[in-house]
Coordinates of C-alpha atoms and ligand atoms in Angstrom, one line a residue:
M1 CA -0.1 0.1 0.0
H2 CA 1.3 3.4 -1.3
V3 CA 0.6 6.4 0.6
L4 CA 2.4 9.8 1.8
P5 CA 4.1 9.2 5.3
F6 CA 2.2 10.3 8.2
A7 CA 1.8 14.0 9.3
N8 CA 0.3 16.0 11.8
E9 CA -2.9 17.8 10.5
P10 CA -2.2 21.8 10.3
I11 CA -4.2 23.4 13.0
E12 CA -6.1 26.5 11.5
S13 CA -5.4 29.8 13.1
F14 CA -8.4 31.9 11.6
G15 CA -5.7 34.7 10.9
T16 CA -7.4 35.6 7.6
P17 CA -10.7 37.2 6.4
E18 CA -11.2 34.3 4.5
K19 CA -10.8 31.7 6.9
L20 CA -13.0 33.4 9.5
N21 CA -15.4 33.8 6.6
E22 CA -15.1 29.9 6.6
I23 CA -15.8 29.2 10.0
T24 CA -18.6 31.9 10.7
T25 CA -20.2 30.6 7.7
A26 CA -20.3 26.8 9.0
L27 CA -21.5 28.1 12.5
K28 CA -24.6 29.7 10.6
D29 CA -25.0 26.8 8.3
V30 CA -24.9 24.5 11.7
K31 CA -27.1 26.7 13.5
A32 CA -29.8 26.4 11.0
Q33 CA -30.0 22.8 11.9
F34 CA -30.3 23.2 15.6
G35 CA -33.1 20.8 17.2
K36 CA -32.9 17.8 15.1
T37 CA -33.2 14.8 16.7
Y38 CA -30.4 12.0 15.7
P39 CA -30.8 7.9 16.0
M40 CA -28.4 5.6 17.6
V41 CA -27.2 2.8 14.5
I42 CA -27.1 -1.1 15.3
D43 CA -25.9 -2.8 12.5
G44 CA -26.3 0.1 9.9
I45 CA -30.2 0.6 11.0
K46 CA -30.5 3.8 12.7
I47 CA -33.3 3.9 15.7
H48 CA -35.1 6.6 17.2
T49 CA -36.5 6.0 20.5
D50 CA -39.5 8.3 22.2
S51 CA -37.2 9.1 25.3
T52 CA -34.3 11.1 24.0
L53 CA -31.4 13.0 25.4
V54 CA -31.0 16.7 25.3
S55 CA -27.8 18.5 24.1
T56 CA -27.6 22.0 24.9
N57 CA -25.4 24.9 23.9
P58 CA -23.1 25.7 27.2
S59 CA -22.8 29.6 25.7
T60 CA -26.9 29.7 25.8
P61 CA -28.2 26.7 27.7
S62 CA -31.6 27.7 26.5
E63 CA -30.9 26.5 23.0
V64 CA -31.0 23.3 22.1
V65 CA -28.4 22.0 20.0
G66 CA -30.2 18.4 19.3
R67 CA -31.9 15.3 20.5
A68 CA -30.5 11.5 20.8
A69 CA -32.2 8.7 20.8
C70 CA -31.7 7.3 24.6
A71 CA -30.5 3.4 24.2
T72 CA -31.8 0.8 26.8
R73 CA -30.3 -2.1 28.2
D74 CA -32.0 -4.1 25.1
H75 CA -30.3 -1.9 22.5
A76 CA -27.2 -2.9 24.2
D77 CA -27.8 -6.4 24.0
A78 CA -28.7 -5.6 19.8
A79 CA -25.6 -3.5 19.4
L80 CA -22.8 -6.3 21.0
K81 CA -24.7 -9.0 19.0
A82 CA -24.4 -6.9 15.9
A83 CA -20.7 -6.2 16.8
W84 CA -20.2 -9.9 17.6
K85 CA -22.0 -10.5 13.6
A86 CA -19.5 -8.2 12.2
F87 CA -16.5 -9.3 13.7
E88 CA -16.7 -12.8 11.9
S89 CA -16.2 -11.1 8.4
W90 CA -14.4 -8.0 9.6
K91 CA -11.7 -9.9 11.1
L92 CA -11.3 -11.5 7.8
W93 CA -10.5 -8.4 5.7
K94 CA -7.0 -7.7 4.2
Q95 CA -5.4 -5.3 6.6
E96 CA -4.8 -3.1 3.6
D97 CA -8.4 -3.0 3.0
R98 CA -9.6 -2.0 6.5
S99 CA -6.9 0.6 6.3
R100 CA -8.5 2.2 3.4
V101 CA -11.9 2.6 4.9
L102 CA -10.0 4.6 7.7
L103 CA -8.1 6.7 5.3
K104 CA -11.6 7.3 3.5
A105 CA -13.2 8.6 6.2
A106 CA -9.9 11.0 7.3
Q107 CA -10.3 12.8 3.8
I108 CA -13.9 12.9 4.6
M109 CA -13.5 14.6 7.8
R110 CA -10.7 17.0 6.4
S111 CA -13.0 18.3 3.5
R112 CA -15.9 18.8 6.2
K113 CA -13.6 20.2 8.9
R114 CA -15.4 23.9 9.9
E115 CA -18.5 22.1 9.6
L116 CA -17.3 19.6 12.0
E117 CA -15.3 22.3 14.2
A118 CA -18.7 24.6 14.2
W119 CA -21.1 21.7 15.9
L120 CA -17.8 21.5 18.5
I121 CA -17.9 25.4 19.3
Y122 CA -22.1 25.1 19.9
E123 CA -22.3 21.7 21.6
I124 CA -19.1 21.7 24.2
G125 CA -18.2 25.7 24.0
K126 CA -14.7 25.6 22.6
N127 CA -13.5 28.5 20.6
Y128 CA -12.0 28.5 17.2
V129 CA -8.4 27.5 17.3
E130 CA -9.2 24.5 20.1
A131 CA -12.5 23.3 17.6
S132 CA -9.7 23.2 14.8
A133 CA -7.2 21.6 17.1
E134 CA -9.6 18.6 18.1
V135 CA -10.9 18.0 14.5
A136 CA -6.9 17.8 13.6
E137 CA -6.5 15.2 16.3
M138 CA -9.4 13.2 15.2
I139 CA -7.5 12.9 11.6
D140 CA -4.5 12.4 13.1
F141 CA -5.8 9.5 14.8
T142 CA -7.6 8.0 12.1
E143 CA -4.6 8.7 9.6
Y144 CA -1.8 7.6 12.2
Y145 CA -3.6 4.0 12.9
A146 CA -4.6 3.1 9.6
R147 CA -0.7 3.5 8.6
L148 CA 0.2 1.5 11.8
A149 CA -2.0 -1.2 11.5
L150 CA -0.1 -2.4 8.4
K151 CA 3.1 -3.1 10.6
H152 CA 1.4 -5.7 12.6
V153 CA 0.4 -8.1 9.7
G154 CA 1.7 -11.2 8.9
S155 CA 4.6 -13.1 11.0
Q156 CA 6.1 -10.9 14.0
G157 CA 9.3 -11.6 16.0
N158 CA 12.9 -13.0 16.3
L159 CA 11.6 -16.5 16.7
L160 CA 14.2 -19.1 16.8
A161 CA 14.4 -21.9 14.5
V162 CA 13.9 -25.6 16.1
P163 CA 15.1 -28.5 13.4
G164 CA 11.9 -30.1 11.8
E165 CA 9.5 -27.6 13.0
E166 CA 8.0 -24.4 11.4
N167 CA 7.4 -21.8 14.1
S168 CA 5.7 -18.9 13.8
S169 CA 3.4 -16.0 15.4
F170 CA 1.1 -13.5 14.8
Y171 CA -1.4 -11.4 15.7
I172 CA -5.4 -11.6 16.1
P173 CA -7.7 -9.3 16.9
L174 CA -9.6 -9.6 20.4
G175 CA -13.5 -9.3 19.6
V176 CA -16.0 -6.9 20.3
G177 CA -15.0 -4.1 22.7
V178 CA -17.0 -0.7 23.9
T179 CA -15.9 2.9 24.0
I180 CA -17.1 5.1 26.3
A181 CA -15.7 8.7 25.8
P182 CA -15.9 11.9 27.8
W183 CA -17.3 15.2 26.8
N184 CA -14.3 17.2 26.7
F185 CA -12.5 16.1 23.2
P186 CA -15.2 14.0 21.9
M187 CA -14.4 13.7 18.3
A188 CA -10.7 13.0 18.8
L189 CA -11.0 10.5 21.7
M190 CA -14.0 8.6 20.9
T191 CA -12.7 8.5 17.5
G192 CA -9.3 7.8 18.4
M193 CA -10.4 5.0 20.5
T194 CA -12.8 3.5 18.2
V195 CA -10.5 3.6 15.1
G196 CA -7.4 2.2 16.9
A197 CA -9.2 -1.2 18.1
I198 CA -11.4 -1.7 14.4
V199 CA -8.5 -0.5 12.3
V200 CA -6.5 -3.9 13.4
G201 CA -10.1 -6.1 13.1
N202 CA -12.0 -5.8 16.1
T203 CA -15.7 -4.0 16.3
I204 CA -17.4 -1.7 18.8
V205 CA -20.1 -0.7 20.4
A206 CA -20.0 3.2 21.0
K207 CA -21.0 5.1 23.9
P208 CA -20.8 8.9 23.4
A209 CA -20.9 11.1 26.6
E210 CA -24.3 12.5 26.9
D211 CA -23.6 16.5 25.9
T212 CA -22.0 15.1 22.9
I213 CA -24.9 13.2 21.1
V214 CA -24.6 15.5 18.1
S215 CA -20.8 15.9 16.9
L216 CA -20.6 12.5 17.6
S217 CA -23.4 11.5 15.1
K218 CA -21.9 13.6 12.2
V219 CA -18.7 11.8 13.2
F220 CA -20.1 8.2 12.9
D221 CA -22.0 8.9 9.8
I222 CA -18.9 9.8 8.1
F223 CA -17.5 6.2 8.9
E224 CA -20.7 4.7 6.9
E225 CA -19.8 7.2 4.2
A226 CA -16.4 5.9 4.0
G227 CA -17.8 2.6 3.7
L228 CA -17.3 1.3 6.9
P229 CA -19.8 -2.4 7.0
P230 CA -22.8 -2.4 9.0
G231 CA -21.8 -3.6 12.6
V232 CA -18.1 -2.7 12.9
V233 CA -19.0 0.2 15.0
N234 CA -22.5 0.6 16.6
Y235 CA -23.4 4.0 17.9
L236 CA -25.3 3.9 21.3
P237 CA -26.1 6.9 22.9
G238 CA -27.4 6.3 26.2
K239 CA -26.8 7.3 30.1
G240 CA -23.6 6.7 31.3
G241 CA -25.2 5.3 35.1
E242 CA -27.3 3.0 32.9
V243 CA -26.4 1.9 29.7
G244 CA -22.7 2.5 30.1
A245 CA -22.6 0.5 33.3
Y246 CA -24.2 -2.5 31.7
L247 CA -21.8 -2.8 28.8
V248 CA -19.2 -2.7 30.9
E249 CA -20.8 -5.8 33.0
H250 CA -22.0 -7.5 30.3
P251 CA -20.6 -10.9 29.3
Q252 CA -20.1 -10.4 25.7
T253 CA -17.8 -7.5 26.2
R254 CA -14.6 -8.4 25.6
F255 CA -12.7 -5.4 26.0
I256 CA -13.2 -1.8 27.5
N257 CA -11.8 1.2 26.1
F258 CA -12.5 4.2 28.6
T259 CA -11.7 7.7 29.3
G260 CA -13.2 9.6 31.7
S261 CA -13.3 10.5 35.4
L262 CA -11.0 9.0 38.2
A263 CA -14.6 8.1 39.9
T264 CA -15.9 6.1 36.7
G265 CA -12.7 4.8 35.7
K266 CA -12.8 3.3 39.3
R267 CA -16.0 1.3 38.9
I268 CA -15.4 0.2 35.6
N269 CA -12.5 -1.4 36.9
E270 CA -13.5 -2.6 39.3
V271 CA -16.6 -4.3 37.6
A272 CA -15.0 -5.4 34.7
A273 CA -13.2 -7.8 36.7
K274 CA -15.9 -9.6 37.8
V275 CA -16.4 -13.0 35.3
G276 CA -19.9 -13.2 34.2
E277 CA -22.3 -15.4 33.3
G278 CA -21.3 -17.5 30.4
Q279 CA -18.3 -15.1 30.0
R280 CA -15.0 -17.0 28.4
W281 CA -12.5 -13.9 28.8
F282 CA -10.8 -11.5 31.1
K283 CA -11.8 -8.6 29.8
R284 CA -9.1 -6.2 28.8
V285 CA -9.4 -2.4 30.2
F286 CA -7.9 0.6 29.4
L287 CA -8.3 3.5 31.2
E288 CA -7.3 7.5 30.3
L289 CA -8.6 9.7 33.5
G290 CA -8.4 12.7 35.2
G291 CA -4.9 14.9 36.1
K292 CA -3.7 17.2 38.5
D293 CA -0.4 18.7 36.2
A294 CA 1.9 20.7 37.4
I295 CA 3.9 23.3 36.1
L296 CA 7.2 23.7 38.1
V297 CA 9.1 27.3 37.6
D298 CA 12.7 27.5 38.8
E299 CA 14.7 30.7 39.5
T300 CA 17.1 30.2 35.9
A301 CA 13.9 30.5 34.1
N302 CA 12.5 32.8 31.2
L303 CA 9.7 34.0 33.4
D304 CA 8.3 35.5 30.5
D305 CA 8.0 32.6 29.0
A306 CA 6.9 30.5 31.9
A307 CA 3.7 33.0 32.4
L308 CA 2.7 32.7 28.4
G309 CA 3.1 28.7 28.7
V310 CA 1.0 29.1 32.4
I311 CA -1.8 30.9 30.7
Q312 CA -2.2 28.8 27.8
S313 CA -1.9 25.5 29.8
A314 CA -4.5 26.6 32.3
Y315 CA -7.1 28.2 30.6
G316 CA -7.2 26.9 27.1
Y317 CA -10.8 25.3 26.9
Q318 CA -11.6 26.7 30.1
G319 CA -9.2 24.6 31.6
Q320 CA -11.1 21.6 31.1
K321 CA -8.4 19.5 29.4
C322 CA -6.8 16.3 31.7
S323 CA -3.3 17.6 30.4
A324 CA -4.4 21.1 32.1
C325 CA -2.0 23.1 34.4
S326 CA -4.0 23.5 37.5
R327 CA -0.9 23.5 39.9
L328 CA 1.6 26.4 39.7
I329 CA 5.0 25.4 41.6
V330 CA 7.3 28.2 42.0
V331 CA 10.7 28.6 43.7
D332 CA 10.2 31.2 46.4
S333 CA 12.7 33.8 44.9
V334 CA 10.8 34.1 41.4
Y335 CA 7.6 33.7 43.0
D336 CA 6.1 37.6 43.0
A337 CA 7.7 38.1 39.6
L338 CA 6.0 35.2 38.1
L339 CA 2.8 35.4 40.0
E340 CA 2.5 39.1 38.8
R341 CA 2.9 38.1 35.0
V342 CA 0.6 35.2 35.3
V343 CA -1.9 37.5 36.8
E344 CA -1.6 40.4 34.5
R345 CA -1.6 37.9 31.5
A346 CA -5.4 36.4 33.1
K347 CA -6.8 39.8 33.7
A348 CA -6.4 40.4 30.0
L349 CA -7.7 37.3 28.7
K350 CA -11.5 37.7 27.1
I351 CA -14.5 35.9 28.0
D352 CA -17.7 35.6 25.8
L353 CA -19.7 33.2 23.8
A354 CA -17.6 30.1 22.3
E355 CA -19.0 31.4 18.8
K356 CA -17.9 35.1 19.1
N357 CA -14.1 33.3 19.5
P358 CA -13.0 34.4 23.0
N359 CA -10.1 33.2 24.8
L360 CA -12.4 31.7 27.4
G361 CA -15.9 30.4 26.5
P362 CA -18.1 28.4 29.1
V363 CA -17.5 25.8 30.9
C364 CA -19.5 22.7 29.4
N365 CA -22.5 21.4 31.4
A366 CA -24.5 22.7 34.7
A367 CA -22.5 19.9 36.6
Q368 CA -19.3 21.5 35.4
D369 CA -21.0 24.9 36.3
A370 CA -21.8 23.8 40.2
K371 CA -18.4 22.0 40.5
V372 CA -16.4 25.1 39.7
K373 CA -18.2 27.1 41.4
E374 CA -18.0 24.9 44.6
Y375 CA -14.1 24.7 44.2
L376 CA -14.1 28.7 43.9
E377 CA -15.3 29.0 47.7
I378 CA -13.3 26.1 48.9
G379 CA -10.1 27.8 46.9
K380 CA -11.3 31.2 48.7
K381 CA -10.7 29.5 52.1
E382 CA -7.7 27.6 51.1
G383 CA -5.4 30.2 49.3
K384 CA -5.2 34.0 48.7
L385 CA -7.4 34.9 45.7
L386 CA -4.9 36.9 43.1
T387 CA -7.4 37.2 40.4
G388 CA -10.9 36.0 39.1
G389 CA -12.9 34.0 41.5
R390 CA -16.2 34.6 39.7
R391 CA -19.1 33.4 38.1
L392 CA -20.5 36.0 35.5
D393 CA -23.5 37.2 36.2
V394 CA -25.2 35.8 32.8
E395 CA -27.1 32.6 31.6
G396 CA -24.3 30.6 30.4
F397 CA -21.8 28.8 32.2
F398 CA -19.1 31.2 32.0
F399 CA -16.2 32.0 35.0
E400 CA -13.5 34.4 35.0
P401 CA -9.6 32.9 34.7
T402 CA -9.3 32.2 38.5
V403 CA -5.5 31.9 40.3
F404 CA -5.3 31.5 44.1
G405 CA -1.5 32.2 45.6
E406 CA 0.0 30.7 48.5
V407 CA -2.0 27.2 48.3
S408 CA -0.9 24.7 50.4
P409 CA 0.5 21.4 48.8
T410 CA -1.9 19.4 50.7
A411 CA -5.2 21.7 50.3
R412 CA -8.2 20.1 48.2
I413 CA -7.7 22.9 45.5
A414 CA -3.9 21.5 45.3
Q415 CA -5.2 17.6 45.3
E416 CA -8.2 17.2 43.7
E417 CA -9.4 17.7 39.7
I418 CA -11.7 20.9 39.6
F419 CA -11.6 20.8 35.8
G420 CA -12.1 24.5 35.3
P421 CA -10.4 27.9 35.2
V422 CA -8.7 27.6 38.3
V423 CA -4.8 27.8 38.9
A424 CA -3.3 26.9 42.9
A425 CA 0.1 28.6 42.8
I426 CA 2.4 27.1 45.5
R427 CA 5.2 29.0 46.9
V428 CA 8.4 26.3 47.0
P429 CA 11.9 27.1 48.4
N430 CA 13.6 25.4 46.1
F431 CA 13.8 23.1 42.8
E432 CA 14.2 19.9 45.0
E433 CA 11.3 20.8 46.8
G434 CA 9.2 21.8 44.2
L435 CA 9.6 18.4 42.2
R436 CA 8.7 16.4 45.2
V437 CA 5.8 18.8 45.5
A438 CA 4.8 18.1 41.7
N439 CA 4.9 14.4 42.3
D440 CA 2.6 14.3 45.5
T441 CA -0.5 13.2 43.9
V442 CA -2.4 10.5 43.0
Y443 CA -2.5 11.5 39.2
G444 CA 0.3 11.2 36.7
L445 CA -0.5 12.8 33.5
T446 CA 1.3 16.0 32.2
G447 CA 4.0 18.0 33.8
A448 CA 6.3 21.0 32.9
L449 CA 9.6 22.3 34.1
Y450 CA 10.8 25.5 33.1
S451 CA 14.4 26.0 34.0
A452 CA 17.3 26.5 32.1
D453 CA 19.6 24.3 34.5
R454 CA 20.8 21.5 32.4
A455 CA 21.4 19.1 35.4
R456 CA 17.7 19.9 36.8
I457 CA 16.1 18.8 33.7
E458 CA 17.9 15.8 33.7
L459 CA 16.9 14.8 37.1
A460 CA 13.1 15.6 36.1
R461 CA 13.6 14.0 33.2
R462 CA 14.3 10.9 35.4
E463 CA 12.2 11.9 38.4
F464 CA 9.3 13.9 37.4
H465 CA 6.7 10.9 37.2
V466 CA 4.3 11.4 34.5
G467 CA 3.2 10.3 31.0
N468 CA 3.9 13.3 29.6
L469 CA 6.6 15.7 30.2
Y470 CA 7.5 19.3 29.0
F471 CA 10.8 21.3 29.3
N472 CA 10.0 25.0 28.8
R473 CA 7.0 24.7 27.0
K474 CA 3.1 24.0 28.2
C475 CA 1.8 21.0 29.2
T476 CA -1.1 20.7 27.2
G477 CA -1.8 20.0 23.0
A478 CA 0.2 16.4 22.6
L479 CA 0.4 15.5 19.0
A480 CA 0.0 12.0 17.4
G481 CA 2.7 10.3 16.3
V482 CA 5.0 13.0 18.3
Q483 CA 4.4 12.9 21.9
P484 CA 2.3 9.1 22.5
F485 CA -0.3 10.2 25.3
G486 CA -1.4 8.6 28.7
G487 CA -0.6 8.5 32.3
F488 CA 1.1 6.8 35.3
N489 CA -0.4 6.3 38.5
L490 CA -4.3 6.7 39.1
T491 CA -4.3 8.8 35.6
G492 CA -4.8 5.2 34.3
T493 CA -3.2 2.7 32.2
D494 CA -0.9 4.4 30.2
T495 CA -2.5 3.3 26.9
K496 CA 0.2 6.0 25.1
T497 CA -2.6 7.2 22.1
G498 CA -0.9 8.3 19.4
G499 CA 2.4 6.2 19.6
P500 CA 4.0 3.4 18.0
D501 CA 2.5 0.6 20.4
Y502 CA -1.1 1.6 20.6
L503 CA -2.8 -1.3 18.7
L504 CA -0.9 -3.9 20.5
Q505 CA -3.3 -3.8 23.0
F506 CA -6.3 -4.7 20.8
L507 CA -4.7 -7.7 19.6
Q508 CA -3.2 -11.0 21.2
M509 CA -0.4 -13.4 19.8
K510 CA -0.7 -16.5 18.7
A511 CA 2.4 -19.0 18.0
V512 CA 2.4 -22.0 15.7
A513 CA 4.0 -25.0 15.4
E514 CA 4.1 -27.5 12.6
R515 CA 6.2 -30.2 12.6
F516 CA 7.2 -31.5 9.2
Ligands
NAD1 P1 -17.2 10.9 33.2 O1 -16.7 9.5 33.9 O2 -18.3 11.6 34.3 O3 -17.5 10.5 32.1 C1 -17.0 9.4 30.9 C2 -18.2 8.5 30.3 O4 -18.2 7.7 31.1 C3 -19.5 9.4 29.8 O5 -19.9 8.6 28.8 C4 -20.3 9.1 30.7 O6 -21.3 8.9 30.1 C5 -19.8 7.5 31.2 N1 -20.2 7.0 32.4 C6 -20.4 7.8 33.5 N2 -20.7 6.5 34.4 C7 -20.4 5.6 33.8 C8 -20.8 4.2 34.2 N3 -21.1 3.5 35.7 N4 -20.3 3.0 33.5 C9 -19.9 3.0 32.2 N5 -20.1 4.3 31.7 C10 -20.0 5.9 32.4 O7 -16.1 11.7 33.0 P2 -16.3 13.5 32.2 O8 -17.2 14.4 33.0 O9 -17.3 13.1 31.0 O10 -15.2 13.7 31.7 C11 -14.2 14.5 32.5 C12 -13.0 13.4 32.8 O11 -12.4 13.1 31.6 C13 -12.1 14.4 33.6 O12 -11.7 14.1 35.0 C14 -10.7 14.1 32.6 O13 -9.4 14.5 33.3 C15 -11.1 12.9 32.0 N6 -10.4 12.9 30.8 C16 -9.1 12.2 30.7 C17 -8.4 11.9 29.7 C18 -6.9 11.4 29.5 O14 -6.7 11.6 28.3 N7 -6.6 11.0 30.7 C19 -8.9 12.8 28.6 C20 -10.3 13.7 28.8 C21 -10.7 13.5 29.9

C-alpha cells in the first residue's frame, strides 16, 4: 500500500478574513440545523426512541443543539450481538482494505472540517482554534492508526528456529469492545479509541458522553459514508450510569476502552474484573482518567515564557483538559515576579460566547458549573485570591480565569481535579522541594518544568513521574505520532494514544508450530 508518510494535520489559526469567513459561514449553517433528533445506529440500522437525550449550547443553555435516541439495555444487547456478527467477517478483511476505509474517512473529515468545528463550538463551547485542534487530532488518529496497523500484519518477532519444525507467530484481534468517551474531546477521543480498535479487526459498541451526542452522530455518519460495513461500529447514545454500566459488566464485552473521570474509571475497573455468566475471557480494560498537572518554575527560568505557558496550559478550553495546568509550583525567589506576570495575562483574557471566538468560553454543562462554583468557594478558604474567583451573572456557564496564591500542597484545590479555569499557585523553597510537591498527587498525566539548568532538567527527566513531560513549553497539546499520550498512577493504564505501540493493546498473539 503506497501512501504518503504520516504528517500532523495543520491547526487553523483563523488569522485571515477568508478563514474567518469560512468558520462564520459554517456556524450559521450549523445553527440552522439546531433542534434535530439523531438516531442510534445498530448494525447499520438507524433507530429512534420515544425518550431522548437533549444536548444544549453551554454558551446559551436555553438553546437546544439537538436530541438523540437514548439506548436501553435491550439496545445494548442488540448492539453487542451485531458487533459480534460483524466481527466474523471484518476480522478476515485484508489489513490494507481495513486501513483504506479509514483513510477515506479521514479525507471526508478533512473536507468537512469547518462544519465539524462549528458543531464543537456550539455543543461544548470551544473557541475556534481549540475546535480546529480537536478536529485535526481526530484526523491525525485516523491517519496514524490506518498506517500503523500495516506493521502488525504477518508473521511477527525474531523466533528461534527448531530443527524439523516451522514456527510462526502472528496477531489476531480480540473481538467486540466498548468505547466510552468524555465530553471534553468527543471527536478526537471517541474516534481515536474506536479507530485504534477497529483498524486491526475488532468491532465496537461506542457510547458517547451525553453532552456530545450531536457531534458524534456527525462523525459516525462519516464512517458509514467511507464504507465501513454495518455492525463494525454501533453508535449507542445513552446514559453512562445505565447503558454504559450495563455494557461494562456485560459478559459479551471483550474489552473496554474508556476515557473519563477517576471515579468512573475506578468503578469500571472493578466491575470489569468480575467474570460474568457465560463469559469466556478476562476483559481487557484501558483507562485514561483525570489529572492534577503541575508546571514547576525555578529561579533560572525565563519568566515571560513561563507565564505564557501557564496561561495557555491553564485556561485553554477553560481548563477542561486532562492535561491542563492546575498547579503552578514556583521557587520562592521568583514566585512574586512570576505570579505578577500570570495575573496580568489572566486579567487580559476575553470571556464571551464560544461562537464569538473568545479566549475563554463557557464550561461545558450544569454539573461543571456547579463544581467550579464549589471549588471557588473552597479556594477562597484555602488560598489567597489573586484574580478572578467569580462566575459571570449571565445565562451561560462562564467563569473568570482564576488564580489562588499561597496554596498548601495538600489543600483540596491542590489535590483534587477541578476541571475548570482555576490555578493553585504553590510557593516552594527550592527546585528539589518543587519536584517533590509536583509528584505528590494520586495522578500522573502531564507536567512541565521551566528551567535553564541542565542538571535539573536531567533530574526531572528521570524523576518527574508523569506520562507526558515537557521542558520550557506548555503541558497541553500532545500531537499524535510525536508525543504518545497517557498517564501514570491513578491517571490510568498509560495507553499512549497516538504512539507506536497503541494498537497492540487490541490484539493477541498466536504462536503456531508445525512438525514436518
Ligand atoms: P465521566 O467519567 O463522568 O464520564 C465519561 C463517560 O463515562 C461518559 O460517556 C459517561 O456517560 C460514561 N459513564 C458514566 N458513568 C458510567 C458508568 N458507571 N459506567 C460506564 N460508563 C459511565 O467523565 P467526564 O466528566 O465526561 O469527563 C471528564 C473527565 O475525563 C476528567 O476527569 C478528565 O480528566 C478525563 N479525561 C481524561 C483524559 C485522558 O486522556 N487521561 C482525556 C480527556 C478527559
